[in-house]
Coordinates of C-alpha atoms and ligand atoms in Angstrom, one line a residue:
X1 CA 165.7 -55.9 -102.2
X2 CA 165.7 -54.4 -105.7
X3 CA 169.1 -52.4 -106.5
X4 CA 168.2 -48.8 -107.3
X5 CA 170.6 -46.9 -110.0
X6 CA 171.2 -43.4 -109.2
X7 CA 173.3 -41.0 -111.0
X8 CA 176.3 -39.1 -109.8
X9 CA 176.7 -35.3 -111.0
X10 CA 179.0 -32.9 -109.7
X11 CA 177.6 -29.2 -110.1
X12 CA 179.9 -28.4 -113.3
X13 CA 178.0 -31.3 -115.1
X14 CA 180.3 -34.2 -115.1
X15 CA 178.4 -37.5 -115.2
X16 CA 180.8 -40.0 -112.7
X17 CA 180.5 -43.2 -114.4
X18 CA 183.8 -44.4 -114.1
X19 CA 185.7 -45.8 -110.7
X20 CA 189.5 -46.4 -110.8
X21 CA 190.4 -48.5 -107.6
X22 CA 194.2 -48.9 -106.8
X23 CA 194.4 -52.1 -105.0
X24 CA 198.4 -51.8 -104.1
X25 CA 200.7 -49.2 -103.8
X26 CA 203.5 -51.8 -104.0
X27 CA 204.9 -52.2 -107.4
X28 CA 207.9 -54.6 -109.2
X29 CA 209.0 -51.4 -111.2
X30 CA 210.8 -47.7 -109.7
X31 CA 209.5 -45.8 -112.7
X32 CA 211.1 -42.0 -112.3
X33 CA 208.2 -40.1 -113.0
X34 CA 205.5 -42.3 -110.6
X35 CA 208.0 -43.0 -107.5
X36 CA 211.3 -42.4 -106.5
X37 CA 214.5 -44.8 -107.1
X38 CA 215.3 -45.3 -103.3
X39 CA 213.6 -48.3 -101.5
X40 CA 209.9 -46.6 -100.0
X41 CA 208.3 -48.0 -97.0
X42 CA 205.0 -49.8 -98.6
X43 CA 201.9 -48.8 -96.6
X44 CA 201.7 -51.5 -93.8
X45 CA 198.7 -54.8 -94.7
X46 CA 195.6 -53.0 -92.3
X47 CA 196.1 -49.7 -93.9
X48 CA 195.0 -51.2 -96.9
X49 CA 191.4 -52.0 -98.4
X50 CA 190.7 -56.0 -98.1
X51 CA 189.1 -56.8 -101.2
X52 CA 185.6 -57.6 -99.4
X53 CA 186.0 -53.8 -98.5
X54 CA 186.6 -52.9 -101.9
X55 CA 184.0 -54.9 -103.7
X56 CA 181.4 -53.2 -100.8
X57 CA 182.5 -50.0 -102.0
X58 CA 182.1 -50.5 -105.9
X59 CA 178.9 -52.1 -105.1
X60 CA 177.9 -48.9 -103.7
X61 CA 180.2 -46.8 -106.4
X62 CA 177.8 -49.3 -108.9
X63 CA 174.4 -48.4 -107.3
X64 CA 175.5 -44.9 -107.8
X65 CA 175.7 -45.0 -111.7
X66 CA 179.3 -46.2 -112.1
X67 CA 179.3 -48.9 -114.9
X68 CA 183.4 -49.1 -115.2
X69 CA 185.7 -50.0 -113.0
X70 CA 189.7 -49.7 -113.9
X71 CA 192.0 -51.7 -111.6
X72 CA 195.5 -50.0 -111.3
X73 CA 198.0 -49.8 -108.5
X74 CA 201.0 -49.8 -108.0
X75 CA 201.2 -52.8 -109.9
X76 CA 198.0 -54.5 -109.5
X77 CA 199.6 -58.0 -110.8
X78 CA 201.7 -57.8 -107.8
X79 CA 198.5 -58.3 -105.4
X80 CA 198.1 -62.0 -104.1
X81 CA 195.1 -63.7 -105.5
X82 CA 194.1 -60.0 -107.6
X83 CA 192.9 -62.6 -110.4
X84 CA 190.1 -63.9 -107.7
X85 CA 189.1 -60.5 -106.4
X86 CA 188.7 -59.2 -110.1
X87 CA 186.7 -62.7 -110.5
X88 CA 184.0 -61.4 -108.7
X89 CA 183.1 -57.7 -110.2
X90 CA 181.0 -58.8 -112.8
X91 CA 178.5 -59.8 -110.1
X92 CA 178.1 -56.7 -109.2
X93 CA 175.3 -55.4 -110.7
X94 CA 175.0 -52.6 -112.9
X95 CA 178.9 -52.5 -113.6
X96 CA 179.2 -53.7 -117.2
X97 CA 183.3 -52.8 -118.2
X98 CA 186.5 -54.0 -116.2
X99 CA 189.1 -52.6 -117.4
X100 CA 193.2 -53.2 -116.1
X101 CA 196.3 -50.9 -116.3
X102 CA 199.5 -52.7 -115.6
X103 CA 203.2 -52.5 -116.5
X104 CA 202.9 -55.7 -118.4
X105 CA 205.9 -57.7 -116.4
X106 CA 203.6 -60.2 -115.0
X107 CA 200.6 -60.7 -118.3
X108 CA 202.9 -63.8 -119.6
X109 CA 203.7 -65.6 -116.2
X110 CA 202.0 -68.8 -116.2
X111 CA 199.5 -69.8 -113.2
X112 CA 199.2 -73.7 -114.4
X113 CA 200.3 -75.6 -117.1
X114 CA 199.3 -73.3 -120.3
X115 CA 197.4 -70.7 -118.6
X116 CA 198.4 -67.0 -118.2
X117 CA 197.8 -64.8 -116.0
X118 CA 196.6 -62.8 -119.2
X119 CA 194.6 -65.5 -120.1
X120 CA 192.9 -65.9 -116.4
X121 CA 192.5 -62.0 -116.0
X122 CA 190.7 -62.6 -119.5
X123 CA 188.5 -65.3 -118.0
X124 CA 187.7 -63.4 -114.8
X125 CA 186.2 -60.8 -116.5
X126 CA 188.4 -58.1 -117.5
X127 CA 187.9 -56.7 -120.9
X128 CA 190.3 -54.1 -121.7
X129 CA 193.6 -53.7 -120.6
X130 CA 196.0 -50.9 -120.7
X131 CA 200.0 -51.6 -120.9
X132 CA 203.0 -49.5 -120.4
X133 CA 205.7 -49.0 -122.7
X134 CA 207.6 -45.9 -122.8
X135 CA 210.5 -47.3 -125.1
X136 CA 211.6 -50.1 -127.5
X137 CA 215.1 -49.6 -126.2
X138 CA 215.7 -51.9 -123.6
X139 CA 218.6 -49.9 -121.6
X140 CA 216.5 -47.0 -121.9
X141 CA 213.5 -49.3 -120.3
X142 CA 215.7 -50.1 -117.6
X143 CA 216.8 -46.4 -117.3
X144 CA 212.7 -45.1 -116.6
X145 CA 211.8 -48.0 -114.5
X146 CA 214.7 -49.2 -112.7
X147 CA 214.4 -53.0 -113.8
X148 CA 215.8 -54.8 -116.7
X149 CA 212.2 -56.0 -117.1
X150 CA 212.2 -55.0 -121.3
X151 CA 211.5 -58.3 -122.2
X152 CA 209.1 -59.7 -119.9
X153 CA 206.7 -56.9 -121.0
X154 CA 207.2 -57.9 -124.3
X155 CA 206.2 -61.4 -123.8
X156 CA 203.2 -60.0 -121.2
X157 CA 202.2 -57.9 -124.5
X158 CA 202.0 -61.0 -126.6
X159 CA 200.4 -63.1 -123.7
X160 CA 197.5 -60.1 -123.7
X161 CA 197.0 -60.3 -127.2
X162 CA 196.5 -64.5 -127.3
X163 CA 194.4 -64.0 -124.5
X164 CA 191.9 -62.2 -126.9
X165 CA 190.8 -59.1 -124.8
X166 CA 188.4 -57.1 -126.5
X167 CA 190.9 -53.8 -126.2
X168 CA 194.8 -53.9 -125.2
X169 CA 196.6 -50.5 -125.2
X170 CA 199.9 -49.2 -125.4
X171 CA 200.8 -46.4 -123.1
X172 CA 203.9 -44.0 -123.9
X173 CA 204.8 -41.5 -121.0
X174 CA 206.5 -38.5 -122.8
X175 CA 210.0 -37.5 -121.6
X176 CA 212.4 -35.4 -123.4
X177 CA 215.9 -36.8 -123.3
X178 CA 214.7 -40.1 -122.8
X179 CA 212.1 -41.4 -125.4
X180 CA 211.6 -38.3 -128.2
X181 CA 213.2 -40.7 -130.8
X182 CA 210.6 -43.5 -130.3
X183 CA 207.9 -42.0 -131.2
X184 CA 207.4 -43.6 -134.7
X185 CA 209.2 -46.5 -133.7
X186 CA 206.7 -47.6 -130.9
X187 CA 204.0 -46.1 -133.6
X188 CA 205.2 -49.6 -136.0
X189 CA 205.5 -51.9 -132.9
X190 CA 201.6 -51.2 -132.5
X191 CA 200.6 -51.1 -135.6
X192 CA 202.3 -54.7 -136.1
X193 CA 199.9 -56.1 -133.6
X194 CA 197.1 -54.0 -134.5
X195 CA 197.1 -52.2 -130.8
X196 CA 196.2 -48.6 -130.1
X197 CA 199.2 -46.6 -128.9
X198 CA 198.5 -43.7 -126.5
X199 CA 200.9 -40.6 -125.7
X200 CA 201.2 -38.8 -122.5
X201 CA 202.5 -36.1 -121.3
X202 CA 204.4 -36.0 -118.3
X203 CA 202.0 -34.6 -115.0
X204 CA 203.2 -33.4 -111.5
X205 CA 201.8 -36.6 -109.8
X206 CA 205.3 -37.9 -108.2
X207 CA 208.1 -35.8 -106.6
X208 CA 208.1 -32.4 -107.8
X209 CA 211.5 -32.9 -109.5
X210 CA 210.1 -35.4 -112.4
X211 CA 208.6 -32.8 -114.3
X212 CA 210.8 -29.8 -115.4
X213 CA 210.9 -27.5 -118.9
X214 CA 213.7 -29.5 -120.1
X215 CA 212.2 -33.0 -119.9
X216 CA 208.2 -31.9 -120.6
X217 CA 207.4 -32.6 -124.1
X218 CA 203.6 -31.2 -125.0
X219 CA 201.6 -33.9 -127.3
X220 CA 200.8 -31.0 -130.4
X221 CA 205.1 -31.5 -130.4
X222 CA 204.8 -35.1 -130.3
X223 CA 201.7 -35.0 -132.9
X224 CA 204.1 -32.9 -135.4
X225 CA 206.6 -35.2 -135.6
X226 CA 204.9 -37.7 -136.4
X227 CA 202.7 -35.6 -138.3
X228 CA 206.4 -35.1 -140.1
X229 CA 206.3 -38.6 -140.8
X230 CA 203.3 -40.2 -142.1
X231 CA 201.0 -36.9 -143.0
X232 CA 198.5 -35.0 -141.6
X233 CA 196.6 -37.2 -138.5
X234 CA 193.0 -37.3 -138.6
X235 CA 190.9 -36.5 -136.1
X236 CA 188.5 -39.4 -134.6
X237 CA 185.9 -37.2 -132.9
X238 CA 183.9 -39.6 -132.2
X239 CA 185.9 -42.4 -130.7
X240 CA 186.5 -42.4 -127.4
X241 CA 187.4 -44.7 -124.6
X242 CA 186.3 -43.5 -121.6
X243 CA 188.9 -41.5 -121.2
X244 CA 190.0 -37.9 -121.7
X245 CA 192.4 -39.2 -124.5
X246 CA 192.1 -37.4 -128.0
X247 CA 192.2 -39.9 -130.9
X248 CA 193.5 -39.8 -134.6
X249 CA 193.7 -42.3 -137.7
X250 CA 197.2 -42.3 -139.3
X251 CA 196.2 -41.7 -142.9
X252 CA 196.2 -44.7 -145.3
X253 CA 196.1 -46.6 -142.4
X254 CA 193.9 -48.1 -139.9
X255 CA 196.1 -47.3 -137.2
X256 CA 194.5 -45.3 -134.4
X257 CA 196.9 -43.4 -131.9
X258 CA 195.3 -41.2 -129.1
X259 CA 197.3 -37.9 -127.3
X260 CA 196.8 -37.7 -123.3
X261 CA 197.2 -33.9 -123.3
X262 CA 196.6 -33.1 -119.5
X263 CA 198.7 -30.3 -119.3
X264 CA 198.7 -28.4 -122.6
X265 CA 194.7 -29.4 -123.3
X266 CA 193.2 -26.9 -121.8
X267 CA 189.4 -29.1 -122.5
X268 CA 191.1 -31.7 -121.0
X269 CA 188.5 -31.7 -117.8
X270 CA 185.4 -30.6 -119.6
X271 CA 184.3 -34.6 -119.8
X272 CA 185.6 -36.1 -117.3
X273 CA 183.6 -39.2 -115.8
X274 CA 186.4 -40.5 -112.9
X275 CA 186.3 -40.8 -109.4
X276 CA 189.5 -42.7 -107.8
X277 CA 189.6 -44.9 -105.1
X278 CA 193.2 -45.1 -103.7
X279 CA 194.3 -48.4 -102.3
X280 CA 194.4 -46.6 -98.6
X281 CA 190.6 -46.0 -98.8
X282 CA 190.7 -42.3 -99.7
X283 CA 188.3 -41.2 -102.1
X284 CA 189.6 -38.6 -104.4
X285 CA 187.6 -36.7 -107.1
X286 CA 190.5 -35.6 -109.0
X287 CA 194.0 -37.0 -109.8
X288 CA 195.0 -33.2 -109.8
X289 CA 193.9 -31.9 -107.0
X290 CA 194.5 -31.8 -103.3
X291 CA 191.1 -33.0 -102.2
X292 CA 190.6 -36.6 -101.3
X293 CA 188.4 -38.4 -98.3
X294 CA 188.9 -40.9 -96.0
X295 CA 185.9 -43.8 -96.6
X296 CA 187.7 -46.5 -95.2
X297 CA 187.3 -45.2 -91.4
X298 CA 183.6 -44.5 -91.6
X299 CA 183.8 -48.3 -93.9
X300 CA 185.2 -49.7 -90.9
X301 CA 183.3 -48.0 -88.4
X302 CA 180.6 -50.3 -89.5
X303 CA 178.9 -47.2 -91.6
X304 CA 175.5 -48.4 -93.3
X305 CA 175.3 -48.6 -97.2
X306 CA 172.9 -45.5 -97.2
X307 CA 175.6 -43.5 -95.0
X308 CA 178.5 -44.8 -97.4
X309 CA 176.2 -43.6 -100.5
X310 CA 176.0 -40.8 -98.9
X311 CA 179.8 -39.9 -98.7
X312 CA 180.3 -40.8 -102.0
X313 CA 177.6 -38.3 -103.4
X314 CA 179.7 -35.1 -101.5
X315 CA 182.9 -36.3 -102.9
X316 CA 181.7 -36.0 -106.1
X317 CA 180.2 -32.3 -105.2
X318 CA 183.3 -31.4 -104.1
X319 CA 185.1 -32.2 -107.6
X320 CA 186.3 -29.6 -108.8
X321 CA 185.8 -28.0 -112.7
X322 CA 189.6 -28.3 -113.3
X323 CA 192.7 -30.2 -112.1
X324 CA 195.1 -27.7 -110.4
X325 CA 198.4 -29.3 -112.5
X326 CA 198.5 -25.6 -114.8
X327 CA 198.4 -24.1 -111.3
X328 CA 202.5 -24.9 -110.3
X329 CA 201.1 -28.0 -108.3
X330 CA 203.1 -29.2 -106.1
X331 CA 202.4 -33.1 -105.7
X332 CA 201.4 -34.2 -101.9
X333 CA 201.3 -37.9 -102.6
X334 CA 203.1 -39.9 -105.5
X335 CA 201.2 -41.7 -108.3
X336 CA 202.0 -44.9 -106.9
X337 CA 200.2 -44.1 -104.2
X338 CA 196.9 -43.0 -105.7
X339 CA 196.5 -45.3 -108.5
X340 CA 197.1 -43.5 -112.1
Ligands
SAM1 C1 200.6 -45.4 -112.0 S1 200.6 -46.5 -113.3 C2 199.8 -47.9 -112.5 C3 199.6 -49.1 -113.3 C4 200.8 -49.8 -113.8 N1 201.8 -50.1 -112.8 C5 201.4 -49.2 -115.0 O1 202.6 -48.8 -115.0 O2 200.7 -49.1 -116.0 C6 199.3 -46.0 -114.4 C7 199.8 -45.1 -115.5 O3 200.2 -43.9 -115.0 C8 201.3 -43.4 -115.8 N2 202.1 -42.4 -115.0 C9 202.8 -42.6 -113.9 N3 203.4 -41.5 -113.4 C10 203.1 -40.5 -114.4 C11 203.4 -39.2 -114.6 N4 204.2 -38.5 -113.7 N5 202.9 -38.5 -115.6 C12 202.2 -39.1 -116.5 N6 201.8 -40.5 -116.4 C13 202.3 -41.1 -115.4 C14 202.1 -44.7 -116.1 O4 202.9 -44.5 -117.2 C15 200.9 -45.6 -116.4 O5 200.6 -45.6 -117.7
SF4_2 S1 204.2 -46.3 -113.5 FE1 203.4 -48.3 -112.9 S2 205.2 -49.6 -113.2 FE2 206.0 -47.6 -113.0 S3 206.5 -47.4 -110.8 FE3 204.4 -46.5 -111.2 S4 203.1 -48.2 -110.7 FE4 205.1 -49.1 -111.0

């Protein structure tokens, strides 16, 4: 039967043409802002999607007009077999981009004799992949994410670069008290490997006691320091990568560094593409809102591919114009848990 392409719009106008599917909400890391230090009770095996369950549903996301598909977790590395699952999204049709966010402690572990996980993930398909690093310090490291795992991701950073993806990003969470004096420091660590750093600000998505006045620091702050440093940024306008990030050229350089502003940009929604599918099975239509739906009981109530289509198109009519994070959000389920 031919595959017909449809488009998803919500009724403010955003195009959806971008599915991030958390396939764990297990991870190797306790990172303070996305889950809390204390050992948490991992959702049991049958709550969560099998992969034949998520593949039918980015089939359907795909026949919908979703071309990219972001794997995150949790850790998604931590998932048994996620190299075989991600194997088999490029024959999918219409989705062209696979993209991977990870904490980086598992890129360098080797699967066979000279082959990488990076270098597998590379071969199954995956084209860009997004790594976290919030410090160079590796007490610090171990401070924000509860492991002494500095120097793994160091080595999974290397392992993604020899694997030859076409992008690999750096990611910086925010935090004041913790990682205001590594701004320029991370800034040199990228530019020595010809990566493109990313700064975020902190967001409400864990317990509500991660993000407070004290520890928030707003990306125009972070931009001015290191505005303070190398001269006026300039603006990329027209680079973008799929994402609501903002990006800028370090002057005299080729550098590019992007700002994740979701809190202080108050455009930050205006293009947004995403739809999230949490490892659960719950659709949501906004990392910042409330609303999310449960596909995975009418999924396994043997619901038809038209029916499931169906659910999809009034989630994304019920997406709202604007996250609620400006509105004193108060988090109902932690990042871990839907998939950042
Ligand atoms: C939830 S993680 C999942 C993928 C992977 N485990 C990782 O750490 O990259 C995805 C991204 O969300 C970010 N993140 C988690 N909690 C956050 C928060 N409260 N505010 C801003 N970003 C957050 C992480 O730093 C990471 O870049
Ligand atoms: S941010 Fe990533 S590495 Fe850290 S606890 Fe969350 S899922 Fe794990």
């Amino acid at each position: 039967m031919p595959v017909t392409f449809q488009c998803m719009q919500d009724r403010y106008g955003h195009r959806i043409s971008y599915l991030r599917v958390s396939v764990t909400d297990r991870c190797n890391e306790r990172c303070t802002y996305c889950m809390p230090q204390e050992l948490q009770e991992w959702l049991p095996r049958e709550e969560i999607l099998t992969f034949e369950e998520t593949l039918r549903l980015v089939g359907i996301a795909a026949g919908l007009g979703v071309s990219k598909v972001r794997i995150t977790g949790g850790e998604p590395l931590t998932r048994r077999d996620i190299v075989g699952f991600i194997r088999r999204i490029p024959e999918i049709p219409g989705i062209r981009s696979i993209g991977l966010s990870t904490n980086g402690t598992l890129l360098a572990r080797e699967l066979a004799p000279g082959k990488s996980m990076a270098s597998a993930l590379r071969a199954a398909g995956v084209g860009s992949v997004n790594i976290s690093l919030d410090t160079l310090d590796r007490e610090v490291y171990s401070q924000i994410t509860g492991r002494d795992f500095h120097e793994q991701v160091l080595c999974g950073i290397d392992a993604a670069i020899t694997a030859g993806f076409e992008q690999v990003k750096l990611n910086a969470v925010l935090m004041r008290g913790r990682n205001e004096d590594q701004l320029i420091p991370l800034i040199e660590f990228a530019a020595q490997r010809d990566l493109i750093l990313r700064f975020i600000e902190l967001m409400p998505v864990s317990t509500t006691e991660v993000l407070n006045d004290k520890n928030f620091i707003p990306v125009n702050e972070a931009k001015r320091v290191i505005e303070s440093r190398y001269g006026r940024l300039i603006p990329e306008v027209e680079f973008r990568t799929n994402g609501p990030a903002t990006y800028y050229q370090i002057p005299g350089r080729r550098q590019r560094i992007g700002f994740i502003g979701a809190m202080t940009n108050l455009h930050f929604c205006e293009s947004c593409n995403k739809l999230r599918l949490t490892c659960d099975g719950k659709l949501r239509p906004c990392l910042g809102s409330y609303l999310e739906f449960d596909i995975m009981k009418p999924l396994r109530a043997g619901a038809s591919d038209r029916e499931l289509r169906q659910f999809l198109l009034d989630v994304v009519d019920r997406k709202p114009e604007q996250h609620d994070f400006r509105q004193n959000y108060q988090p109902n389920r932690r990042m871990i848990a839907i998939g950042g």
